[in-house]
Coordinates of C-alpha atoms in Angstrom, one line a residue:
X161 CA 112.9 118.9 87.3
X162 CA 115.3 115.5 86.2
X163 CA 114.8 114.4 90.1
X164 CA 111.3 114.8 90.4
X165 CA 111.6 112.6 86.8
X166 CA 113.4 110.1 88.8
X167 CA 111.4 109.6 91.1
X168 CA 108.1 109.4 89.2
X169 CA 110.7 106.5 87.6
X170 CA 111.0 104.8 91.2
X171 CA 107.9 105.4 92.4
X172 CA 106.1 103.7 89.4
X173 CA 109.1 101.1 89.2
X174 CA 108.0 100.6 93.2
X175 CA 104.4 99.9 91.7
X176 CA 105.2 98.2 88.6
X177 CA 106.7 95.6 91.3
X178 CA 103.8 95.2 94.6
X179 CA 100.8 91.8 93.7
X180 CA 98.4 92.5 91.9
X181 CA 95.8 93.2 94.6
X182 CA 97.9 96.2 95.9
X183 CA 98.2 97.2 92.0
X184 CA 94.7 97.5 92.9
X185 CA 94.3 98.7 95.9
X186 CA 96.6 101.7 94.3
X187 CA 94.9 102.1 91.5
X188 CA 91.6 102.6 93.7
X189 CA 92.9 104.9 95.9
X190 CA 94.2 107.5 92.8
X191 CA 91.3 107.3 91.6
X192 CA 89.5 108.7 94.7
X193 CA 92.7 111.0 95.2
X194 CA 91.5 112.3 91.5
X195 CA 87.3 112.5 92.1
X196 CA 88.3 114.6 95.2
X197 CA 90.2 116.8 93.1
X198 CA 88.6 116.9 89.8
X199 CA 85.0 117.6 92.8
X200 CA 86.9 120.8 94.8
X201 CA 88.5 122.3 91.2
X202 CA 86.0 121.6 89.0
X203 CA 82.8 123.3 89.8
X204 CA 80.3 122.4 86.8
X205 CA 81.2 119.2 86.6
X206 CA 78.3 119.0 84.0
X207 CA 81.7 120.0 82.8
X208 CA 83.6 117.3 83.2
X209 CA 81.4 115.2 80.1
X210 CA 81.9 118.1 77.7
X211 CA 85.5 117.8 78.3
X212 CA 85.7 114.2 78.6
X213 CA 84.2 114.5 74.5
X214 CA 87.0 116.7 73.3
X215 CA 89.8 114.7 75.1
X216 CA 87.0 112.2 72.6
X217 CA 88.2 114.2 69.8
X218 CA 91.7 115.0 70.9
X219 CA 91.6 111.6 70.1
X220 CA 90.5 110.9 66.7
X221 CA 92.5 114.2 65.9
X222 CA 95.7 112.2 66.6
X223 CA 94.7 108.8 64.0
X224 CA 94.0 111.7 61.6
X225 CA 97.4 113.5 61.6
X226 CA 98.5 109.2 61.9
X227 CA 97.0 109.3 58.9
X228 CA 97.3 111.8 56.6
X229 CA 100.6 112.5 57.5
X230 CA 102.5 108.5 57.7
X231 CA 99.6 107.3 55.0
X232 CA 99.4 103.9 57.3
X233 CA 96.6 102.3 59.3
X234 CA 99.0 99.8 61.1
X235 CA 97.9 99.4 64.5
X236 CA 94.2 100.8 64.3
X237 CA 91.6 99.0 64.8
X238 CA 89.2 99.3 61.9
X239 CA 86.3 97.1 64.4
X240 CA 86.6 100.0 67.1
X241 CA 86.3 102.9 65.1
X242 CA 83.0 101.1 63.2
X243 CA 81.8 100.4 67.0
X244 CA 82.4 104.1 68.1
X245 CA 80.4 104.9 65.5
X246 CA 77.2 102.7 66.2
X247 CA 77.6 103.6 69.9
X248 CA 77.7 107.8 68.1
X249 CA 75.6 107.0 66.0
X250 CA 73.0 106.4 68.3
X251 CA 73.2 108.3 70.8
X252 CA 73.3 110.9 68.0
X253 CA 69.2 109.7 67.2
X254 CA 68.4 109.4 71.6
X255 CA 70.3 112.9 71.8
X256 CA 67.4 114.5 68.6
X257 CA 64.4 112.7 69.9
X258 CA 64.9 113.0 73.6
X259 CA 67.5 115.6 74.6
X260 CA 69.8 118.4 72.3
X261 CA 72.2 120.8 73.6
X262 CA 76.1 121.0 73.1
X263 CA 76.8 117.3 74.0
X264 CA 74.7 116.3 70.4
X265 CA 77.3 118.5 68.4
X266 CA 80.5 117.1 69.6
X267 CA 78.8 113.8 68.8
X268 CA 78.0 115.1 64.9
X269 CA 81.6 116.2 64.9
X270 CA 83.4 113.5 67.1
X271 CA 81.0 110.9 64.2
X272 CA 82.2 112.9 61.6
X273 CA 85.5 112.4 61.7
X274 CA 85.1 107.9 62.9
X275 CA 84.1 108.0 59.7
X276 CA 86.1 108.7 58.0
X277 CA 88.9 107.6 59.8
X278 CA 86.6 104.2 58.6
X279 CA 86.6 105.2 55.0
X280 CA 91.0 105.5 55.6
X281 CA 91.3 102.0 56.8
X282 CA 88.8 100.8 54.3
X283 CA 89.8 102.5 51.1
X284 CA 92.8 104.2 51.1
X285 CA 94.7 102.6 53.4
X286 CA 93.4 99.0 53.3
X287 CA 97.1 97.5 52.4
X288 CA 98.6 98.3 55.4
X289 CA 95.9 97.5 58.0
X290 CA 96.4 94.9 60.1
X291 CA 93.4 92.7 59.2
X292 CA 94.7 89.4 60.7
X293 CA 95.3 90.8 63.6
X294 CA 92.2 92.7 64.7
X295 CA 90.4 89.8 65.1
X296 CA 87.9 90.2 67.6
X297 CA 84.8 89.5 67.1
X298 CA 82.8 92.2 67.5
X299 CA 78.4 90.5 68.0
X300 CA 80.7 89.2 71.0
X301 CA 79.6 92.5 72.0
X302 CA 77.0 93.3 69.9
X303 CA 74.3 90.5 70.8
X304 CA 75.4 91.2 74.2
X305 CA 74.9 94.4 74.8
X306 CA 71.3 94.1 72.6
X307 CA 70.3 91.3 75.0
X308 CA 70.7 93.8 77.8
X309 CA 69.7 96.8 76.2
X310 CA 66.4 95.1 75.9
X311 CA 66.1 93.2 80.0
X312 CA 67.3 96.9 81.8
X313 CA 66.7 99.6 80.3
X314 CA 65.9 103.7 80.9
X315 CA 62.2 103.2 82.9
X316 CA 61.6 108.0 81.8
X317 CA 58.8 108.7 79.9
X318 CA 60.5 108.0 76.2
X319 CA 59.3 105.8 73.7
X320 CA 60.6 102.5 74.1
X321 CA 62.3 102.4 71.1
X322 CA 63.9 105.4 72.7
X323 CA 64.8 103.7 75.9
X324 CA 66.2 101.1 74.6
X325 CA 68.7 102.7 72.4
X326 CA 69.7 104.8 74.7
X327 CA 70.8 102.1 77.4
X328 CA 72.8 99.9 74.4
X329 CA 74.7 102.5 73.4
X330 CA 75.7 103.2 77.1
X331 CA 76.9 99.7 77.2
X332 CA 78.0 100.0 74.4
X333 CA 80.6 102.2 74.9
X334 CA 81.2 100.9 77.7
X335 CA 83.3 97.4 76.0
X336 CA 83.9 99.1 72.6
X337 CA 87.7 99.9 72.7
X338 CA 87.7 96.3 73.1
X339 CA 88.7 94.9 69.2
X340 CA 91.7 97.3 70.3
X341 CA 92.3 96.3 72.5
X342 CA 92.9 92.8 70.7
X343 CA 94.8 94.6 68.2
X344 CA 97.8 95.4 70.8
X345 CA 97.8 92.0 72.3
X346 CA 98.6 90.8 69.5
X347 CA 101.4 93.2 68.1
X348 CA 103.0 93.6 71.9
X349 CA 104.3 96.6 70.6
X350 CA 102.0 100.4 69.9
X351 CA 103.6 103.3 68.4
X352 CA 103.1 106.5 69.6
X353 CA 100.2 107.5 67.7
X354 CA 97.4 105.0 68.4
X355 CA 99.3 104.6 72.0
X356 CA 98.4 108.2 71.8
X357 CA 94.5 107.6 70.8
X358 CA 94.4 105.3 73.3
X359 CA 94.9 107.0 76.5
X360 CA 93.0 109.5 75.1
X361 CA 90.3 107.5 75.3
X362 CA 91.1 106.4 78.8
X363 CA 91.0 109.7 79.8
X364 CA 88.1 110.6 78.6
X365 CA 86.1 107.7 80.0
X366 CA 87.5 108.1 83.1
X367 CA 86.2 112.0 83.1
X368 CA 83.1 111.0 82.1
X369 CA 83.2 107.8 84.7
X370 CA 84.0 111.1 87.5
X371 CA 81.4 112.9 86.1
X372 CA 78.7 110.6 86.7
X373 CA 80.1 109.9 89.9
X374 CA 80.4 114.1 91.5
X375 CA 76.8 114.0 89.6
X376 CA 75.4 111.3 92.0
X377 CA 76.5 112.4 94.7
X378 CA 76.0 116.2 94.7
X379 CA 72.4 115.0 94.1
X380 CA 72.2 113.5 96.6
X381 CA 71.6 110.3 94.5
X382 CA 68.5 111.8 93.6
X383 CA 70.1 111.7 89.9
X384 CA 70.3 108.3 89.2
X385 CA 65.5 108.5 90.9
X386 CA 65.6 110.7 87.3
X387 CA 67.2 107.9 85.2
X388 CA 64.4 105.8 86.4
X389 CA 63.6 103.2 88.1
X390 CA 65.0 99.5 89.2
X391 CA 68.8 98.7 88.3
X392 CA 69.3 100.5 85.4
X393 CA 70.7 103.9 87.4
X394 CA 73.2 101.3 88.7
X395 CA 73.7 99.8 85.4
X396 CA 75.1 103.4 84.0
X397 CA 77.6 103.8 86.9
X398 CA 78.9 100.2 86.3
X399 CA 78.8 100.7 82.4
X400 CA 80.7 103.9 83.4
X401 CA 83.7 102.1 86.0
X402 CA 83.9 99.2 84.0
X403 CA 85.1 101.4 80.7
X404 CA 87.4 103.5 83.0
X405 CA 88.9 100.6 84.3
X406 CA 89.4 98.4 81.1
X407 CA 91.6 100.8 79.6
X408 CA 93.5 101.4 83.5
X409 CA 96.5 99.0 83.2
X410 CA 97.5 100.0 79.8
X411 CA 97.6 104.0 80.6
X412 CA 99.9 102.9 83.5
X413 CA 102.1 101.1 81.2
X414 CA 101.9 104.4 78.8
X415 CA 102.9 106.8 81.5
X416 CA 105.8 104.6 82.5
X417 CA 107.0 104.4 79.1
X418 CA 106.4 107.8 78.4
X419 CA 108.5 109.2 81.6
X420 CA 111.0 106.3 80.2
X421 CA 112.2 109.0 77.3
X422 CA 110.2 105.2 75.1
X423 CA 108.6 106.4 71.2
X424 CA 107.2 103.2 70.8
X425 CA 104.9 101.1 73.6
X426 CA 105.8 97.3 74.5
X427 CA 103.8 95.7 75.7
X428 CA 103.7 92.7 78.6
X429 CA 101.9 89.5 78.6
X430 CA 99.0 89.8 80.0
X431 CA 98.3 93.5 79.8
X432 CA 95.3 93.7 77.7

């Protein structure tokens, strides 16, 4: 076991010394390898999306534990929680009026717990909130997402309001973690529970991205036409890939820190 751990640490140390282009190439190769494994292991690929939502719920549970046991919200971005609540609420609306299924139930549970986290930060634990570090202006993401949803949205037979709402929540979900990354960028030191939460988000986003890619491959592209025509189907995939790569760098340093036995994650400059 110790030999395996030393081997992993040696590999990660070698990767860290490589130039950015090599790191990017290795990341793409690793992602493709995992996709192939998932395609072989998971026969019902819709389960990947359910797993994504489950991992997100686990991440929220880690935050709840931190808030209730440690009585502090230091290092947590209130703005990311608010953006998460916003896209979940919009997605729930779309689920109710367009397609009510198991995802609706999972999203409902995640929204309720996210609202509870927001309540705790805003009212119960306000003195520990790092407001000066949580300085990402959310209109930088909300307004572009709204404009983009007007320009590029599904061309299905649903009402235009529903189609705009659908595209808005897809775009917003892709960038909702940016305020949390800004907080970590400002502090440079990430305590364990916050790091666990953000890593869970990264895994959830990758599983969601894998779900869409494998669904497209399985349907031989028919899924894209089922989503509509024009740029919208491509934008769905782009959004999934963007939100995965936004967190990829953090997840790398998280695993490296975990393998090194460090409880507190220290991020180098320019990571997030």
